[in-house]
Amino acid sequence: MGSDRDAMSNLTSELVAAFRGGCARTLSPDEEVGLAPVLTELVARCEQAWSGPWLKPGDFAAHLGLHTPAGEPLGDALAALCCEDLYLALAAVEGHRAALEALEATALVPAGRAVRRVEDSNAFVDEVLQLTRLRLLVEDSTRAPRLMAYAGRGPLRRWAEAVALGVALSLKRRPERTSPLDDAVIAAALGTHDPELELIRHRSRPAFRAAFAEALAALSPRDRNLLRLGLVQGLGVESLGALHQVHASTVSRWMAKARDALLESTREGLARRLALNTSQLDSLLRVLDGSLDVSLASLLKEG
């Protein structure tokens, strides 16, 4: 019994220390004494809400401290937080599979229904949710995953809905544009010593752009966004696997399949647009194959 009490005492001390370390406010001695049982109860409540421990108790206590507002009594501030949602948000950012599934079911599926008020299109909703997942779960060069900014002041479902609607409205406002392909790469790959191929290059440039953009638009939202995230934003297959809750090898297969589909669809589009023989078309497609990453980055950079 004594060892159990010692273990519990150590745990509560660790929780208080972690909370204090993450907290922007200074705790009085009385607040620290009262804080230990409150934190123990909150951790137990969150673990019960999500059917298991997803986080180290100290990590969650520090996260609570970070988001507990100053300027009001500590007990009131903690009571006002949506602690179960804060727990879910932190666990999802850390990549816990069950937490990602719960985030999808409790926040992103309802957000998708809200996005349909902007445009009732499966493709549009899928693309918005893919970009929303990216913003919520993946850090970029300038900021941490957006879920780390969720402060628990309201339900996570409503907060995620606001993020998704912001993404949706941004996509709707974006003017239609065609990004130029890298003509220097195309020219270098084709070469200028062959007059016939040089003529094909000048003649086919608009058709190439059109066929490539058409092929890109024909990809599924998942495949299009995989190529965007992998080739433009430079995310590795491990990060993409965590985002999609699959193994990195699965992401590699998806990306290879998407790239092959893009190439084949572009070939078909060029064949419809240009009167080229097989040899000439193969020469042009070798250009696409050699500069695909550059072309994708150019077309998707602002996408």
Coordinates of C-alpha atoms in Angstrom, one line a residue:
M1 CA 0.0 0.0 0.0
G2 CA 2.8 2.4 0.9
S3 CA 4.5 1.9 -2.5
D4 CA 1.1 2.6 -4.2
R5 CA 0.7 5.8 -2.3
D6 CA 4.3 6.8 -3.1
A7 CA 3.7 6.2 -6.8
M8 CA 0.5 8.2 -6.8
S9 CA 2.3 11.0 -4.9
N10 CA 5.1 11.0 -7.5
L11 CA 2.6 11.1 -10.3
T12 CA 0.6 14.1 -8.9
S13 CA 3.9 15.9 -8.3
E14 CA 5.0 15.3 -11.9
L15 CA 1.6 16.5 -13.2
V16 CA 1.8 19.8 -11.2
A17 CA 5.4 20.4 -12.2
A18 CA 4.5 19.8 -15.9
F19 CA 1.5 22.1 -15.7
R20 CA 3.6 24.8 -14.0
G21 CA 6.2 24.4 -16.8
G22 CA 3.7 25.0 -19.5
C23 CA 1.7 27.6 -17.8
A24 CA 2.1 31.3 -18.5
R25 CA 0.7 32.3 -15.1
T26 CA 2.4 32.1 -11.7
L27 CA 0.8 29.6 -9.3
S28 CA 0.4 30.4 -5.7
P29 CA 1.3 27.7 -3.1
D30 CA -2.5 27.3 -2.4
E31 CA -3.2 26.8 -6.1
E32 CA -0.5 24.2 -6.4
V33 CA -1.9 22.2 -3.5
G34 CA -5.4 22.3 -5.0
L35 CA -4.1 21.6 -8.5
A36 CA -2.8 18.0 -7.9
P37 CA -6.2 16.3 -7.5
V38 CA -7.8 18.4 -10.2
L39 CA -5.1 17.3 -12.8
T40 CA -5.3 13.7 -11.7
E41 CA -9.1 13.8 -12.2
L42 CA -8.8 15.5 -15.6
V43 CA -6.3 13.0 -16.9
A44 CA -8.5 10.1 -15.8
R45 CA -11.5 11.7 -17.3
C46 CA -9.9 12.3 -20.7
E47 CA -8.5 8.7 -20.8
Q48 CA -12.0 7.4 -20.1
A49 CA -13.6 9.6 -22.7
W50 CA -11.3 8.2 -25.4
S51 CA -11.2 4.6 -24.1
G52 CA -7.6 4.5 -23.2
P53 CA -4.4 6.5 -22.5
W54 CA -3.1 8.1 -25.6
L55 CA -0.6 10.6 -24.0
K56 CA 1.9 10.7 -21.2
P57 CA 0.1 12.4 -18.3
G58 CA 2.8 14.9 -17.9
D59 CA 2.7 15.9 -21.6
F60 CA -1.1 16.5 -21.3
A61 CA -0.6 18.5 -18.1
A62 CA 1.9 20.7 -19.8
H63 CA -0.5 21.2 -22.7
L64 CA -3.2 22.2 -20.3
G65 CA -0.9 24.6 -18.6
L66 CA -0.1 26.2 -21.9
H67 CA -3.8 26.8 -22.7
T68 CA -5.1 27.7 -19.3
P69 CA -5.9 31.4 -19.4
A70 CA -4.6 33.9 -16.9
G71 CA -6.7 36.5 -15.3
E72 CA -9.3 34.3 -13.6
P73 CA -9.3 31.8 -10.7
L74 CA -7.4 28.7 -11.7
G75 CA -10.3 26.3 -10.9
D76 CA -12.7 28.3 -13.0
A77 CA -10.2 28.5 -15.9
L78 CA -9.7 24.8 -16.0
A79 CA -13.4 24.1 -15.6
A80 CA -14.1 26.2 -18.7
L81 CA -11.7 24.3 -21.0
C82 CA -12.9 21.5 -23.3
C83 CA -10.3 19.2 -21.8
E84 CA -11.3 16.1 -23.7
D85 CA -11.0 17.9 -27.0
L86 CA -7.6 19.3 -26.0
Y87 CA -6.5 15.8 -25.2
L88 CA -7.7 14.6 -28.6
A89 CA -6.0 17.4 -30.4
L90 CA -2.6 16.8 -28.9
A91 CA -2.8 13.1 -29.4
A92 CA -3.8 13.6 -33.1
V93 CA -0.8 15.9 -33.7
E94 CA 1.5 13.2 -32.1
G95 CA 0.1 10.7 -34.6
H96 CA -1.8 8.3 -32.4
R97 CA -3.8 6.3 -34.8
A98 CA -6.9 6.0 -32.7
A99 CA -6.8 9.8 -32.1
L100 CA -6.6 10.4 -35.8
E101 CA -9.6 8.2 -36.4
A102 CA -11.5 10.0 -33.6
L103 CA -10.5 13.4 -35.1
E104 CA -11.9 12.3 -38.5
A105 CA -15.2 11.1 -37.0
T106 CA -15.9 13.8 -34.5
A107 CA -14.5 16.9 -36.3
L108 CA -13.6 16.4 -40.0
V109 CA -16.7 14.6 -41.1
P110 CA -19.0 17.3 -39.6
A111 CA -16.7 19.9 -41.2
G112 CA -17.2 18.3 -44.5
R113 CA -21.0 18.8 -44.2
A114 CA -20.4 22.5 -43.5
V115 CA -18.2 22.8 -46.5
R116 CA -21.0 21.6 -48.7
R117 CA -22.7 24.9 -48.0
V118 CA -19.9 26.6 -50.0
E119 CA -20.0 24.1 -52.8
D120 CA -22.0 20.8 -52.9
S121 CA -19.4 18.8 -54.8
N122 CA -17.7 15.6 -53.6
A123 CA -14.5 16.6 -55.3
F124 CA -14.5 20.0 -53.8
V125 CA -15.3 18.7 -50.3
D126 CA -12.6 16.0 -50.6
E127 CA -10.0 18.6 -51.6
V128 CA -10.9 21.0 -48.8
L129 CA -10.7 18.3 -46.2
Q130 CA -7.3 17.1 -47.5
L131 CA -6.0 20.6 -47.2
T132 CA -7.6 21.0 -43.8
R133 CA -5.9 17.8 -42.5
L134 CA -2.6 19.3 -43.8
R135 CA -3.1 22.5 -41.9
L136 CA -4.2 20.8 -38.7
L137 CA -1.7 18.1 -38.5
V138 CA 1.5 19.0 -40.4
E139 CA 4.0 21.7 -39.6
D140 CA 5.5 23.8 -42.3
S141 CA 8.5 26.1 -42.5
T142 CA 6.7 29.0 -40.7
R143 CA 4.4 27.4 -38.1
A144 CA 3.5 24.4 -36.1
P145 CA 0.4 22.3 -36.9
R146 CA -2.7 24.3 -36.4
L147 CA -4.1 21.9 -33.9
M148 CA -1.4 23.0 -31.5
A149 CA -3.1 26.4 -31.5
Y150 CA -6.5 25.0 -30.5
A151 CA -7.0 26.3 -27.0
G152 CA -10.0 24.4 -25.8
R153 CA -12.2 27.5 -25.4
G154 CA -14.9 25.9 -27.4
P155 CA -15.7 22.5 -29.0
L156 CA -13.0 21.1 -31.3
R157 CA -15.7 20.3 -33.9
R158 CA -16.7 23.9 -34.3
W159 CA -13.1 25.1 -34.4
A160 CA -12.2 22.5 -37.1
E161 CA -15.3 23.6 -39.0
A162 CA -14.1 27.2 -39.0
V163 CA -10.7 26.1 -40.4
A164 CA -12.3 24.0 -43.1
L165 CA -14.6 26.8 -44.1
G166 CA -11.7 29.2 -44.3
V167 CA -9.9 26.8 -46.7
A168 CA -13.1 26.3 -48.8
L169 CA -13.7 30.1 -49.2
S170 CA -10.0 30.6 -50.1
L171 CA -10.3 28.0 -52.8
K172 CA -13.5 29.5 -54.2
R173 CA -11.9 33.0 -54.3
R174 CA -8.8 31.8 -56.1
P175 CA -8.8 33.1 -59.7
E176 CA -8.4 30.5 -62.4
R177 CA -4.9 30.6 -63.8
T178 CA -2.5 28.4 -65.7
S179 CA 1.0 28.3 -64.4
P180 CA 3.6 28.2 -67.1
L181 CA 5.7 25.0 -67.4
D182 CA 9.4 25.3 -67.3
D183 CA 10.1 25.9 -71.0
A184 CA 13.9 25.9 -70.4
V185 CA 13.7 22.3 -69.1
I186 CA 11.5 21.3 -72.0
A187 CA 13.9 22.8 -74.5
A188 CA 16.9 21.3 -73.0
A189 CA 15.3 17.9 -72.9
L190 CA 14.1 18.1 -76.5
G191 CA 17.3 19.7 -77.8
T192 CA 17.4 22.3 -80.5
H193 CA 19.7 20.6 -83.0
D194 CA 16.8 18.7 -84.6
P195 CA 14.7 21.1 -86.7
E196 CA 11.7 18.8 -86.8
L197 CA 11.7 18.4 -83.0
E198 CA 12.2 22.1 -82.6
L199 CA 9.2 22.7 -84.7
I200 CA 7.2 20.2 -82.6
R201 CA 8.3 21.9 -79.4
H202 CA 7.0 25.3 -80.5
R203 CA 3.9 23.8 -82.0
S204 CA 3.1 21.6 -79.1
R205 CA 3.7 23.9 -76.1
P206 CA 0.1 25.1 -75.7
A207 CA -1.2 21.5 -76.3
F208 CA 1.2 20.2 -73.8
R209 CA 0.1 22.7 -71.1
A210 CA -3.5 21.9 -71.8
A211 CA -3.1 18.2 -71.8
F212 CA -1.1 18.2 -68.6
A213 CA -3.5 20.5 -66.8
E214 CA -6.5 18.3 -68.0
A215 CA -4.7 15.2 -66.8
L216 CA -4.0 16.8 -63.4
A217 CA -7.6 17.8 -63.0
A218 CA -8.7 14.2 -63.8
L219 CA -6.8 12.8 -60.8
S220 CA -8.7 12.1 -57.6
P221 CA -8.4 14.7 -54.9
R222 CA -6.3 12.3 -52.9
D223 CA -3.8 11.7 -55.7
R224 CA -3.6 15.4 -56.7
N225 CA -3.0 16.4 -53.1
L226 CA -0.4 13.6 -52.6
L227 CA 1.6 15.0 -55.5
R228 CA 1.1 18.6 -54.2
L229 CA 2.3 17.7 -50.8
G230 CA 5.1 15.4 -51.9
L231 CA 6.5 17.4 -54.8
V232 CA 5.7 21.0 -53.9
Q233 CA 5.8 21.0 -50.2
G234 CA 8.5 18.3 -49.9
L235 CA 6.7 16.1 -47.4
G236 CA 8.2 12.6 -47.1
V237 CA 6.3 9.4 -47.3
E238 CA 6.5 8.9 -43.6
S239 CA 4.7 12.3 -42.9
L240 CA 2.2 11.6 -45.7
G241 CA 1.6 8.1 -44.3
A242 CA 0.8 9.6 -40.8
L243 CA -1.5 12.1 -42.5
H244 CA -3.5 9.4 -44.3
Q245 CA -3.1 6.8 -41.5
V246 CA -1.4 4.3 -43.7
H247 CA 2.2 2.9 -44.0
A248 CA 4.8 4.8 -45.9
S249 CA 5.1 2.0 -48.4
T250 CA 1.4 2.4 -49.2
V251 CA 1.9 6.2 -49.8
S252 CA 4.8 5.3 -52.2
R253 CA 2.6 3.0 -54.2
W254 CA -0.2 5.7 -54.3
M255 CA 2.3 8.3 -55.5
A256 CA 3.8 6.0 -58.2
K257 CA 0.3 5.2 -59.4
A258 CA -0.7 8.8 -59.5
R259 CA 2.4 9.8 -61.4
D260 CA 1.8 7.0 -64.0
A261 CA -1.8 7.9 -64.4
L262 CA -0.8 11.6 -64.9
L263 CA 1.7 10.6 -67.6
E264 CA -0.7 8.2 -69.4
S265 CA -3.5 10.7 -69.4
T266 CA -1.2 13.5 -70.7
R267 CA -0.2 11.1 -73.5
E268 CA -3.8 10.6 -74.4
G269 CA -4.5 14.3 -74.3
L270 CA -1.6 15.1 -76.6
A271 CA -2.6 12.4 -79.0
R272 CA -6.1 14.0 -79.3
R273 CA -4.6 17.5 -79.8
L274 CA -1.6 16.9 -82.0
A275 CA -1.0 15.1 -85.3
L276 CA 2.2 13.4 -84.2
N277 CA 3.5 10.1 -85.2
T278 CA 4.5 7.5 -82.5
S279 CA 8.1 8.5 -82.6
Q280 CA 7.5 12.2 -82.2
L281 CA 4.9 11.7 -79.5
D282 CA 7.4 9.5 -77.6
S283 CA 10.0 12.2 -77.9
L284 CA 7.6 14.7 -76.4
L285 CA 6.5 12.4 -73.6
R286 CA 10.2 11.8 -72.7
V287 CA 10.3 15.5 -71.9
L288 CA 7.3 15.2 -69.6
D289 CA 8.8 12.2 -67.9
G290 CA 12.1 13.9 -67.4
S291 CA 10.7 17.2 -66.1
L292 CA 7.5 16.0 -64.4
D293 CA 8.5 17.1 -60.9
V294 CA 9.4 20.6 -62.2
S295 CA 6.1 20.7 -64.1
L296 CA 4.1 19.6 -61.2
A297 CA 5.7 22.1 -58.9
S298 CA 5.0 24.9 -61.3
L299 CA 1.3 23.9 -61.8
L300 CA 0.6 23.2 -58.1
K301 CA 2.7 25.8 -56.4
E302 CA -0.2 28.0 -55.6
G303 CA -2.8 25.1 -55.6

